[in-house]
Amino acid sequence: MLFGVFFIFKAFTLNLTFTLSQKTYSANIIMKTNKSLLSLAVACGLMSASATVNAAGFQLAEYSATGLGRAYAGEAAMADNASSQWRNPALLTYLEGTQVSVGAIYVDPNIDVNGDIDGSKALPLPPLDGSKASSKDFANSAVIPNFYLSHRVNDQFALGLALGTNYGMETDLGNDFNASHFGNEAMIKSVEANLNAAYKLNEQFSFGAGLRLVHGEGHFGAVAPKESIGLVKPGATLKYMEGDDLSWGWQVGTVWQVNDTNRIGFAYKSAVKFKLEGNAEGSAFNLLDPNFHDTGSMSLDLPATAEIASYHQLTDQFAMHASINWTDWSSFEKLVADLDNNPSSVIKEEHWKDNYRFALGATYLVNPKLTLRSGIAYDMAAVSDKNRTITIPETDRTWLSIGASYKATKQLTLDAGFTYIIAKDASIKESRGYESDDAAQKLAGEFTGEVSGSIWLIGVQANYTF
């Protein structure tokens, strides 16, 4: 996704953190949605994740440095090393012996937002009218680690363990951002462990499946603009929410070896259902109680995904591969808060749409020790122009990637990948016409602006075969 990623991986402990954050402020929201802040925070935090991630929504694509070098083209059909199981567990049957892959990807997002505040849309008219609302480089850099283990039991059966993440992000627009009433900080960290198994039916077909244990934790915050109206003190917390949960999911995959030089793979990951439980505080819950505090939860589903991929060995040295990925983001329609001491209420309308990603890559064997890769991908936004928000400035992205593998010894291979992501400039307008947005708008005005940026990805990985 387009805007900054934050992921922290705790090896073998599997600690997935989900931070949901979003900012919506306004006298109305503050009075009308004082009961929904918790859900908004959690849900919005997840949405913000999308804004800072490198795949659509708050999704992360960076699972290996090997795949990074080809823009993750053909992943469900590529059996390079133990990391292959993350995208398609059936590929375990293509790996010999016992293999370990350990790596990390450094993500450096450079995302800016620039716009103006229309104070005439606020009640009463605040002094922010006509002022600028800008934030530079508001998505934080991060290191995304991963670990994979595969074991070939016999000619037909294989097992695997994978530790990584599919979702994560962190944004910080700062307290001086003049549209901070719509949100100024959001964070999500996600970690999951997969236990996978694969079976080779015959020379043509292999099947695999895996159980996913996912833990998420996150936080979200919004503050009153520095030149806010007297109703709320400048810099005062309008809303802050943090929550976490542990849940289960599953994945399946299959590989069809058409012939010696052509392979097709298909993989599917289930949705993961969370009930994020935590605390909510801030004056947006109740203007009469600046020390408002409550507990509660919000239901949130991480969307199902699918991939179909192909691999074609055109010559002894040259191969091409391609992928089409689908994510069921249309399942993300709205956020509903369920506080323990207040009635449930809709806090944010989302109305996302399904996302598609198209990737094409190539591999060239220079010699028995050195392999080169390259790839290009186009990642469609998971939101329409109308539903784009400041904390989730989701937009189309183009990936340009190169990479290489070096076989240091018979057992050890070192991989490196480099990607430059070009994010399409996109407009943002809040309020978008939904009741939850209108409430924030009435507090400090309407925001109209544009988001722009790019992302650098650098990955390294070591693969060892016992």
Tab-separated table of C-alpha atoms in Angstrom:
chain	number	residue	atom	x	y	z
A	1	MET	CA	0.000	0.000	0.000
A	2	LEU	CA	0.996	3.404	-0.368
A	3	PHE	CA	1.888	4.875	2.879
A	4	GLY	CA	4.286	3.847	5.528
A	5	VAL	CA	4.413	0.524	7.189
A	6	PHE	CA	5.083	-0.424	10.692
A	7	PHE	CA	5.565	-4.066	11.605
A	8	ILE	CA	7.214	-5.630	14.572
A	9	PHE	CA	7.815	-9.326	14.558
A	10	LYS	CA	8.520	-11.304	17.653
A	11	ALA	CA	9.960	-14.602	16.491
A	12	PHE	CA	8.138	-17.704	17.609
A	13	THR	CA	6.068	-15.734	20.153
A	14	LEU	CA	3.704	-14.656	17.521
A	15	ASN	CA	2.614	-11.302	18.799
A	16	LEU	CA	0.457	-9.584	16.224
A	17	THR	CA	-0.408	-6.071	16.981
A	18	PHE	CA	-3.195	-4.207	15.522
A	19	THR	CA	-3.543	-0.526	15.967
A	20	LEU	CA	-6.537	1.135	14.719
A	21	SER	CA	-6.591	4.758	14.446
A	22	GLN	CA	-8.509	7.453	12.926
A	23	LYS	CA	-9.589	10.899	13.609
A	24	THR	CA	-12.983	12.325	13.405
A	25	TYR	CA	-13.872	15.303	15.440
A	26	SER	CA	-16.673	17.695	15.614
A	27	ALA	CA	-19.156	19.049	17.977
A	28	ASN	CA	-21.727	16.701	16.531
A	29	ILE	CA	-19.484	13.687	16.538
A	30	ILE	CA	-18.391	14.620	19.929
A	31	MET	CA	-21.964	14.784	21.151
A	32	LYS	CA	-23.593	12.274	18.883
A	33	THR	CA	-20.826	9.707	18.780
A	34	ASN	CA	-19.484	9.951	22.239
A	35	LYS	CA	-20.285	6.283	22.450
A	36	SER	CA	-18.604	5.232	19.299
A	37	LEU	CA	-15.104	6.449	19.716
A	38	LEU	CA	-13.720	3.145	20.747
A	39	SER	CA	-14.929	1.401	17.660
A	40	LEU	CA	-13.862	4.286	15.521
A	41	ALA	CA	-10.436	4.273	16.950
A	42	VAL	CA	-9.919	0.619	16.476
A	43	ALA	CA	-11.524	0.455	13.099
A	44	CYS	CA	-9.942	3.604	11.923
A	45	GLY	CA	-6.635	2.451	13.133
A	46	LEU	CA	-6.925	-0.502	10.905
A	47	MET	CA	-7.909	1.738	8.075
A	48	SER	CA	-4.990	3.969	8.681
A	49	ALA	CA	-2.923	0.941	8.380
A	50	SER	CA	-3.918	0.829	4.816
A	51	ALA	CA	-2.840	4.334	4.302
A	52	THR	CA	0.667	3.571	5.275
A	53	VAL	CA	1.077	0.148	3.887
A	54	ASN	CA	2.500	-0.915	0.540
A	55	ALA	CA	-0.390	-3.016	-0.688
A	56	ALA	CA	-4.048	-2.125	-0.932
A	57	GLY	CA	-5.972	-1.243	2.188
A	58	PHE	CA	-3.800	-1.857	5.249
A	59	GLN	CA	-2.227	-4.885	3.638
A	60	LEU	CA	1.464	-5.774	3.507
A	61	ALA	CA	3.019	-7.582	0.538
A	62	GLU	CA	6.580	-7.721	1.884
A	63	TYR	CA	6.957	-11.335	2.940
A	64	SER	CA	10.400	-12.111	1.421
A	65	ALA	CA	13.394	-10.427	-0.219
A	66	THR	CA	13.356	-13.119	-2.904
A	67	GLY	CA	9.909	-12.122	-4.129
A	68	LEU	CA	10.616	-8.418	-3.642
A	69	GLY	CA	13.176	-8.547	-6.453
A	70	ARG	CA	10.475	-9.501	-8.964
A	71	ALA	CA	7.655	-7.278	-7.585
A	72	TYR	CA	6.054	-10.435	-6.166
A	73	ALA	CA	5.135	-11.699	-9.628
A	74	GLY	CA	4.222	-15.385	-9.877
A	75	GLU	CA	4.508	-16.004	-6.133
A	76	ALA	CA	1.831	-18.718	-5.907
A	77	ALA	CA	3.784	-20.726	-8.517
A	78	MET	CA	7.393	-19.991	-7.445
A	79	ALA	CA	9.227	-22.496	-5.250
A	80	ASP	CA	12.488	-20.684	-4.457
A	81	ASN	CA	12.921	-21.496	-0.769
A	82	ALA	CA	11.023	-22.010	2.493
A	83	SER	CA	9.367	-18.562	2.187
A	84	SER	CA	7.258	-19.879	-0.734
A	85	GLN	CA	4.764	-21.442	1.691
A	86	TRP	CA	3.593	-17.984	2.795
A	87	ARG	CA	1.860	-17.401	-0.524
A	88	ASN	CA	1.011	-21.027	-1.407
A	89	PRO	CA	1.454	-23.926	1.077
A	90	ALA	CA	1.302	-26.462	-1.796
A	91	LEU	CA	4.756	-25.291	-2.920
A	92	LEU	CA	6.259	-27.116	0.090
A	93	THR	CA	6.281	-30.288	-2.049
A	94	TYR	CA	8.816	-28.631	-4.380
A	95	LEU	CA	11.394	-28.037	-1.612
A	96	GLU	CA	14.014	-30.671	-0.813
A	97	GLY	CA	15.286	-31.621	2.641
A	98	THR	CA	14.925	-29.202	5.530
A	99	GLN	CA	15.206	-25.509	4.686
A	100	VAL	CA	15.301	-22.302	6.729
A	101	SER	CA	14.815	-18.773	5.378
A	102	VAL	CA	15.381	-15.689	7.516
A	103	GLY	CA	15.182	-12.117	6.269
A	104	ALA	CA	14.003	-8.551	6.678
A	105	ILE	CA	12.731	-5.736	4.476
A	106	TYR	CA	13.339	-2.067	5.207
A	107	VAL	CA	10.462	0.198	4.204
A	108	ASP	CA	11.080	3.931	3.714
A	109	PRO	CA	7.854	5.757	2.771
A	110	ASN	CA	7.912	9.413	1.716
A	111	ILE	CA	4.291	10.523	1.875
A	112	ASP	CA	3.033	14.112	1.994
A	113	VAL	CA	-0.416	15.626	2.321
A	114	ASN	CA	-1.226	19.247	1.453
A	115	GLY	CA	-4.565	21.018	1.629
A	116	ASP	CA	-6.754	23.831	2.911
A	117	ILE	CA	-9.345	24.272	5.635
A	118	ASP	CA	-12.751	25.748	4.783
A	119	GLY	CA	-13.945	27.139	8.099
A	120	SER	CA	-17.323	28.180	6.675
A	121	LYS	CA	-18.363	24.535	7.039
A	122	ALA	CA	-17.813	24.663	10.800
A	123	LEU	CA	-20.311	25.720	13.477
A	124	PRO	CA	-19.431	28.286	14.641
A	125	LEU	CA	-16.903	29.644	12.140
A	126	PRO	CA	-13.385	28.959	13.541
A	127	PRO	CA	-10.266	31.078	12.908
A	128	LEU	CA	-8.821	28.229	10.824
A	129	ASP	CA	-10.800	29.346	7.763
A	130	GLY	CA	-8.499	29.584	4.753
A	131	SER	CA	-5.506	28.139	6.570
A	132	LYS	CA	-3.199	25.447	5.194
A	133	ALA	CA	-3.183	21.886	6.478
A	134	SER	CA	-0.006	20.071	5.501
A	135	SER	CA	2.172	17.262	6.808
A	136	LYS	CA	5.440	16.045	5.303
A	137	ASP	CA	6.769	12.492	5.438
A	138	PHE	CA	4.065	11.445	7.910
A	139	ALA	CA	4.392	7.672	7.381
A	140	ASN	CA	7.126	6.134	9.530
A	141	SER	CA	9.919	3.915	8.258
A	142	ALA	CA	10.055	0.313	9.480
A	143	VAL	CA	11.850	-3.017	9.287
A	144	ILE	CA	9.683	-6.053	8.479
A	145	PRO	CA	11.333	-9.331	9.549
A	146	ASN	CA	10.278	-12.873	8.623
A	147	PHE	CA	11.137	-16.516	9.357
A	148	TYR	CA	10.293	-19.709	7.455
A	149	LEU	CA	10.999	-23.404	8.028
A	150	SER	CA	10.166	-26.283	5.653
A	151	HIS	CA	10.713	-30.029	5.962
A	152	ARG	CA	10.225	-32.698	3.306
A	153	VAL	CA	8.920	-35.746	5.192
A	154	ASN	CA	8.931	-38.055	2.142
A	155	ASP	CA	8.373	-37.937	-1.615
A	156	GLN	CA	4.722	-36.979	-1.144
A	157	PHE	CA	4.376	-35.138	2.154
A	158	ALA	CA	5.924	-31.887	3.482
A	159	LEU	CA	5.480	-29.612	6.500
A	160	GLY	CA	6.215	-25.943	7.090
A	161	LEU	CA	6.188	-23.130	9.666
A	162	ALA	CA	5.958	-19.463	8.740
A	163	LEU	CA	6.195	-16.323	10.906
A	164	GLY	CA	5.396	-12.950	9.364
A	165	THR	CA	2.605	-10.449	8.789
A	166	ASN	CA	-0.028	-9.543	6.218
A	167	TYR	CA	-1.056	-6.211	7.752
A	168	GLY	CA	0.663	-3.258	9.448
A	169	MET	CA	1.223	0.523	9.427
A	170	GLU	CA	2.108	3.665	11.339
A	171	THR	CA	1.290	7.300	10.564
A	172	ASP	CA	1.928	10.452	12.564
A	173	LEU	CA	0.652	13.753	11.140
A	174	GLY	CA	1.681	15.689	14.255
A	175	ASN	CA	-0.262	17.950	16.622
A	176	ASP	CA	0.349	20.971	14.374
A	177	PHE	CA	-1.632	19.480	11.482
A	178	ASN	CA	-4.619	21.806	11.001
A	179	ALA	CA	-6.938	18.957	10.045
A	180	SER	CA	-6.045	16.934	13.138
A	181	HIS	CA	-9.712	16.809	14.079
A	182	PHE	CA	-10.046	14.146	11.352
A	183	GLY	CA	-7.113	12.240	12.901
A	184	ASN	CA	-3.406	12.753	13.501
A	185	GLU	CA	-1.925	9.405	14.513
A	186	ALA	CA	-2.580	5.751	13.781
A	187	MET	CA	-0.658	2.529	14.212
A	188	ILE	CA	-1.148	-1.130	13.451
A	189	LYS	CA	1.218	-3.994	14.061
A	190	SER	CA	0.374	-7.500	12.941
A	191	VAL	CA	2.107	-10.830	13.388
A	192	GLU	CA	0.899	-14.269	12.484
A	193	ALA	CA	2.166	-17.849	12.601
A	194	ASN	CA	1.239	-20.395	9.948
A	195	LEU	CA	1.488	-24.166	10.388
A	196	ASN	CA	1.327	-25.646	6.887
A	197	ALA	CA	1.193	-29.073	5.274
A	198	ALA	CA	1.336	-30.166	1.629
A	199	TYR	CA	0.684	-33.382	-0.288
A	200	LYS	CA	1.922	-34.308	-3.765
A	201	LEU	CA	-0.826	-36.315	-5.431
A	202	ASN	CA	1.169	-37.116	-8.575
A	203	GLU	CA	3.711	-35.502	-10.898
A	204	GLN	CA	1.191	-32.864	-11.927
A	205	PHE	CA	-0.798	-31.867	-8.851
A	206	SER	CA	0.110	-30.794	-5.316
A	207	PHE	CA	-2.201	-29.523	-2.604
A	208	GLY	CA	-1.532	-27.621	0.608
A	209	ALA	CA	-3.314	-26.089	3.586
A	210	GLY	CA	-2.407	-24.145	6.675
A	211	LEU	CA	-3.754	-22.900	10.005
A	212	ARG	CA	-3.114	-19.211	10.814
A	213	LEU	CA	-2.873	-17.802	14.324
A	214	VAL	CA	-3.067	-14.004	14.173
A	215	HIS	CA	-2.618	-11.498	16.986
A	216	GLY	CA	-3.274	-7.807	16.486
A	217	GLU	CA	-2.853	-4.644	18.531
A	218	GLY	CA	-3.161	-0.989	17.674
A	219	HIS	CA	-3.957	2.553	18.713
A	220	PHE	CA	-5.550	5.651	17.220
A	221	GLY	CA	-5.734	9.308	18.160
A	222	ALA	CA	-7.198	12.676	17.133
A	223	VAL	CA	-6.659	16.091	18.704
A	224	ALA	CA	-8.226	19.542	18.414
A	225	PRO	CA	-6.425	21.818	15.893
A	226	LYS	CA	-4.022	24.384	17.331
A	227	GLU	CA	-6.436	27.200	16.455
A	228	SER	CA	-9.560	25.408	17.576
A	229	ILE	CA	-12.727	27.085	18.781
A	230	GLY	CA	-13.288	27.701	22.477
A	231	LEU	CA	-15.523	24.661	22.824
A	232	VAL	CA	-12.436	22.435	22.861
A	233	LYS	CA	-8.954	23.547	23.935
A	234	PRO	CA	-6.301	23.490	21.185
A	235	GLY	CA	-4.303	20.282	21.354
A	236	ALA	CA	-6.873	18.579	23.576
A	237	THR	CA	-7.435	14.879	22.941
A	238	LEU	CA	-10.631	14.398	21.001
A	239	LYS	CA	-10.264	10.662	20.908
A	240	TYR	CA	-7.725	7.995	21.681
A	241	MET	CA	-8.286	4.285	21.453
A	242	GLU	CA	-6.215	1.157	21.819
A	243	GLY	CA	-7.221	-2.485	21.590
A	244	ASP	CA	-6.096	-5.995	20.701
A	245	ASP	CA	-7.306	-9.505	19.973
A	246	LEU	CA	-6.126	-12.994	18.986
A	247	SER	CA	-7.892	-14.884	16.230
A	248	TRP	CA	-7.643	-17.770	13.748
A	249	GLY	CA	-7.675	-18.091	9.984
A	250	TRP	CA	-6.741	-20.636	7.339
A	251	GLN	CA	-5.254	-20.893	3.879
A	252	VAL	CA	-5.248	-23.415	1.032
A	253	GLY	CA	-3.329	-23.737	-2.219
A	254	THR	CA	-2.721	-25.973	-5.183
A	255	VAL	CA	-0.074	-26.276	-7.896
A	256	TRP	CA	-0.517	-27.716	-11.400
A	257	GLN	CA	2.727	-28.738	-13.084
A	258	VAL	CA	1.504	-28.504	-16.666
A	259	ASN	CA	4.810	-29.856	-18.010
A	260	ASP	CA	8.516	-29.591	-17.248
A	261	THR	CA	8.650	-25.881	-18.065
A	262	ASN	CA	5.208	-24.509	-17.141
A	263	ARG	CA	3.491	-24.308	-13.773
A	264	ILE	CA	0.270	-22.707	-12.493
A	265	GLY	CA	-0.532	-22.025	-8.853
A	266	PHE	CA	-3.632	-20.907	-6.958
A	267	ALA	CA	-3.884	-19.849	-3.307
A	268	TYR	CA	-6.626	-18.541	-1.009
A	269	LYS	CA	-6.439	-17.010	2.481
A	270	SER	CA	-9.569	-16.790	4.605
A	271	ALA	CA	-10.889	-13.686	6.278
A	272	VAL	CA	-9.816	-13.278	9.915
A	273	LYS	CA	-12.464	-12.046	12.334
A	274	PHE	CA	-11.404	-9.824	15.226
A	275	LYS	CA	-13.234	-8.488	18.230
A	276	LEU	CA	-10.835	-5.743	19.235
A	277	GLU	CA	-11.166	-4.982	22.922
A	278	GLY	CA	-9.632	-1.984	24.647
A	279	ASN	CA	-10.060	1.486	26.142
A	280	ALA	CA	-11.388	4.762	24.765
A	281	GLU	CA	-10.930	8.299	26.084
A	282	GLY	CA	-11.285	11.923	24.998
A	283	SER	CA	-13.746	14.787	24.860
A	284	ALA	CA	-15.199	13.558	21.560
A	285	PHE	CA	-17.113	11.014	23.554
A	286	ASN	CA	-18.796	13.624	25.690
A	287	LEU	CA	-18.182	17.401	25.581
A	288	LEU	CA	-19.434	17.663	29.126
A	289	ASP	CA	-16.843	15.188	30.342
A	290	PRO	CA	-13.295	15.962	29.099
A	291	ASN	CA	-12.083	13.010	31.194
A	292	PHE	CA	-14.401	10.571	29.469
A	293	HIS	CA	-13.221	6.970	29.633
A	294	ASP	CA	-14.921	3.726	28.640
A	295	THR	CA	-14.149	0.195	27.569
A	296	GLY	CA	-15.615	-1.775	24.710
A	297	SER	CA	-14.981	-3.574	21.451
A	298	MET	CA	-15.395	-3.400	17.731
A	299	SER	CA	-15.819	-6.219	15.221
A	300	LEU	CA	-13.384	-6.093	12.357
A	301	ASP	CA	-12.685	-8.611	9.609
A	302	LEU	CA	-9.364	-8.795	7.795
A	303	PRO	CA	-10.412	-9.553	4.204
A	304	ALA	CA	-10.060	-12.796	2.291
A	305	THR	CA	-7.444	-12.858	-0.479
A	306	ALA	CA	-6.737	-15.002	-3.544
A	307	GLU	CA	-3.929	-15.307	-6.075
A	308	ILE	CA	-3.499	-17.080	-9.382
A	309	ALA	CA	0.031	-17.227	-10.735
A	310	SER	CA	2.077	-18.811	-13.511
A	311	TYR	CA	5.724	-19.731	-14.064
A	312	HIS	CA	7.250	-20.386	-17.494
A	313	GLN	CA	10.835	-21.603	-18.100
A	314	LEU	CA	11.366	-20.274	-21.625
A	315	THR	CA	15.044	-21.292	-21.939
A	316	ASP	CA	17.620	-22.925	-19.691
A	317	GLN	CA	18.522	-19.465	-18.387
A	318	PHE	CA	15.411	-17.325	-18.764
A	319	ALA	CA	11.980	-17.592	-17.107
A	320	MET	CA	8.912	-15.375	-16.855
A	321	HIS	CA	6.185	-15.341	-14.226
A	322	ALA	CA	2.971	-13.443	-13.540
A	323	SER	CA	0.307	-12.970	-10.850
A	324	ILE	CA	-3.182	-11.620	-10.381
A	325	ASN	CA	-4.161	-10.944	-6.764
A	326	TRP	CA	-7.610	-10.185	-5.392
A	327	THR	CA	-8.555	-8.832	-1.950
A	328	ASP	CA	-12.139	-8.731	-0.670
A	329	TRP	CA	-12.000	-5.147	0.591
A	330	SER	CA	-15.680	-4.615	-0.324
A	331	SER	CA	-16.483	-6.466	2.902
A	332	PHE	CA	-15.249	-3.374	4.758
A	333	GLU	CA	-18.341	-1.156	4.721
A	334	LYS	CA	-18.557	0.627	8.064
A	335	LEU	CA	-17.256	0.740	11.609
A	336	VAL	CA	-19.580	0.120	14.518
A	337	ALA	CA	-18.591	0.820	18.116
A	338	ASP	CA	-19.872	-1.371	20.931
A	339	LEU	CA	-18.950	0.335	24.208
A	340	ASP	CA	-19.557	-1.362	27.517
A	341	ASN	CA	-21.425	1.554	29.110
A	342	ASN	CA	-22.957	3.264	26.082
A	343	PRO	CA	-25.207	2.170	23.207
A	344	SER	CA	-23.637	0.867	19.998
A	345	SER	CA	-23.460	3.275	17.080
A	346	VAL	CA	-22.055	3.632	13.587
A	347	ILE	CA	-18.959	5.757	13.805
A	348	LYS	CA	-17.594	5.720	10.264
A	349	GLU	CA	-18.867	4.809	6.849
A	350	GLU	CA	-16.113	3.220	4.734
A	351	HIS	CA	-17.537	1.536	1.610
A	352	TRP	CA	-14.279	0.179	0.257
A	353	LYS	CA	-14.087	-1.814	-2.958
A	354	ASP	CA	-12.338	-5.029	-4.007
A	355	ASN	CA	-8.719	-4.556	-4.941
A	356	TYR	CA	-6.746	-6.191	-7.788
A	357	ARG	CA	-2.984	-6.373	-8.275
A	358	PHE	CA	-1.255	-7.334	-11.530
A	359	ALA	CA	2.430	-8.295	-11.634
A	360	LEU	CA	4.858	-9.487	-14.317
A	361	GLY	CA	8.424	-10.613	-13.604
A	362	ALA	CA	11.480	-12.297	-15.105
A	363	THR	CA	14.357	-14.434	-13.824
A	364	TYR	CA	17.735	-14.837	-15.526
A	365	LEU	CA	20.358	-17.419	-14.541
A	366	VAL	CA	23.718	-15.741	-15.192
A	367	ASN	CA	25.698	-18.755	-13.972
A	368	PRO	CA	25.228	-21.564	-11.416
A	369	LYS	CA	25.951	-19.107	-8.590
A	370	LEU	CA	24.223	-15.883	-9.685
A	371	THR	CA	20.521	-15.330	-10.519
A	372	LEU	CA	19.015	-11.954	-11.452
A	373	ARG	CA	15.361	-10.892	-11.128
A	374	SER	CA	13.178	-7.979	-12.131
A	375	GLY	CA	9.477	-7.164	-12.088
A	376	ILE	CA	6.750	-4.584	-12.466
A	377	ALA	CA	3.353	-4.455	-10.762
A	378	TYR	CA	0.248	-2.293	-10.711
A	379	ASP	CA	-1.651	-2.177	-7.410
A	380	MET	CA	-5.157	-0.698	-7.553
A	381	ALA	CA	-6.514	1.401	-4.703
A	382	ALA	CA	-9.065	-0.145	-2.362
A	383	VAL	CA	-11.088	3.074	-2.116
A	384	SER	CA	-12.832	5.344	-4.571
A	385	ASP	CA	-11.920	9.037	-4.806
A	386	LYS	CA	-14.917	9.856	-2.627
A	387	ASN	CA	-13.950	7.519	0.221
A	388	ARG	CA	-10.262	8.413	0.473
A	389	THR	CA	-9.345	9.905	3.876
A	390	ILE	CA	-6.393	11.775	5.365
A	391	THR	CA	-5.376	8.931	7.621
A	392	ILE	CA	-5.841	6.443	4.775
A	393	PRO	CA	-4.656	8.265	1.640
A	394	GLU	CA	-5.073	5.075	-0.353
A	395	THR	CA	-4.276	5.370	-4.072
A	396	ASP	CA	-2.985	3.390	-7.072
A	397	ARG	CA	0.659	2.297	-6.960
A	398	THR	CA	3.222	1.136	-9.534
A	399	TRP	CA	6.053	-1.185	-8.448
A	400	LEU	CA	9.488	-1.265	-10.153
A	401	SER	CA	11.730	-4.031	-8.788
A	402	ILE	CA	15.120	-5.671	-9.232
A	403	GLY	CA	16.836	-8.429	-7.244
A	404	ALA	CA	19.464	-11.135	-7.183
A	405	SER	CA	20.425	-14.437	-5.529
A	406	TYR	CA	23.965	-15.596	-4.872
A	407	LYS	CA	24.722	-19.237	-4.062
A	408	ALA	CA	27.544	-18.826	-1.566
A	409	THR	CA	27.847	-22.563	-0.869
A	410	LYS	CA	25.988	-25.708	-1.816
A	411	GLN	CA	23.727	-25.142	1.194
A	412	LEU	CA	23.616	-21.358	1.615
A	413	THR	CA	21.959	-18.850	-0.746
A	414	LEU	CA	21.796	-15.100	-0.162
A	415	ASP	CA	19.014	-12.977	-1.658
A	416	ALA	CA	18.562	-9.222	-2.046
A	417	GLY	CA	15.709	-7.182	-3.516
A	418	PHE	CA	15.050	-3.526	-4.230
A	419	THR	CA	11.746	-1.848	-5.133
A	420	TYR	CA	10.654	1.704	-5.859
A	421	ILE	CA	6.909	2.323	-5.545
A	422	ILE	CA	5.353	5.295	-7.315
A	423	ALA	CA	2.113	6.416	-5.701
A	424	LYS	CA	-0.396	8.200	-7.876
A	425	ASP	CA	-1.270	11.716	-6.696
A	426	ALA	CA	-4.818	11.707	-5.393
A	427	SER	CA	-7.347	14.174	-4.022
A	428	ILE	CA	-8.834	14.014	-0.511
A	429	LYS	CA	-11.930	15.706	0.847
A	430	GLU	CA	-13.327	15.442	4.343
A	431	SER	CA	-16.202	15.557	5.081
A	432	ARG	CA	-17.359	13.040	2.447
A	433	GLY	CA	-21.053	13.517	3.172
A	434	TYR	CA	-21.456	10.808	5.823
A	435	GLU	CA	-22.885	11.655	9.236
A	436	SER	CA	-19.708	10.643	11.094
A	437	ASP	CA	-17.598	12.956	8.903
A	438	ASP	CA	-20.054	15.841	9.108
A	439	ALA	CA	-19.772	15.862	12.877
A	440	ALA	CA	-16.022	16.369	12.700
A	441	GLN	CA	-16.381	18.994	9.993
A	442	LYS	CA	-18.676	21.081	12.151
A	443	LEU	CA	-16.009	21.240	14.833
A	444	ALA	CA	-13.188	22.811	12.780
A	445	GLY	CA	-14.100	22.939	9.125
A	446	GLU	CA	-13.770	20.967	5.890
A	447	PHE	CA	-10.431	19.700	4.552
A	448	THR	CA	-9.666	19.627	0.818
A	449	GLY	CA	-6.244	18.581	-0.413
A	450	GLU	CA	-4.011	16.098	-2.172
A	451	VAL	CA	-1.719	13.260	-1.156
A	452	SER	CA	1.503	12.381	-2.994
A	453	GLY	CA	4.535	10.237	-2.369
A	454	SER	CA	6.759	7.270	-3.052
A	455	ILE	CA	8.194	4.298	-1.162
A	456	TRP	CA	11.607	2.610	-1.173
A	457	LEU	CA	11.905	-1.059	-0.201
A	458	ILE	CA	15.189	-2.884	0.414
A	459	GLY	CA	15.250	-6.538	1.470
A	460	VAL	CA	17.845	-9.159	2.346
A	461	GLN	CA	17.389	-12.862	3.050
A	462	ALA	CA	19.483	-15.937	3.870
A	463	ASN	CA	18.346	-19.438	2.859
A	464	TYR	CA	19.961	-22.599	4.213
A	465	THR	CA	19.317	-26.217	3.251
A	466	PHE	CA	20.281	-28.954	5.712
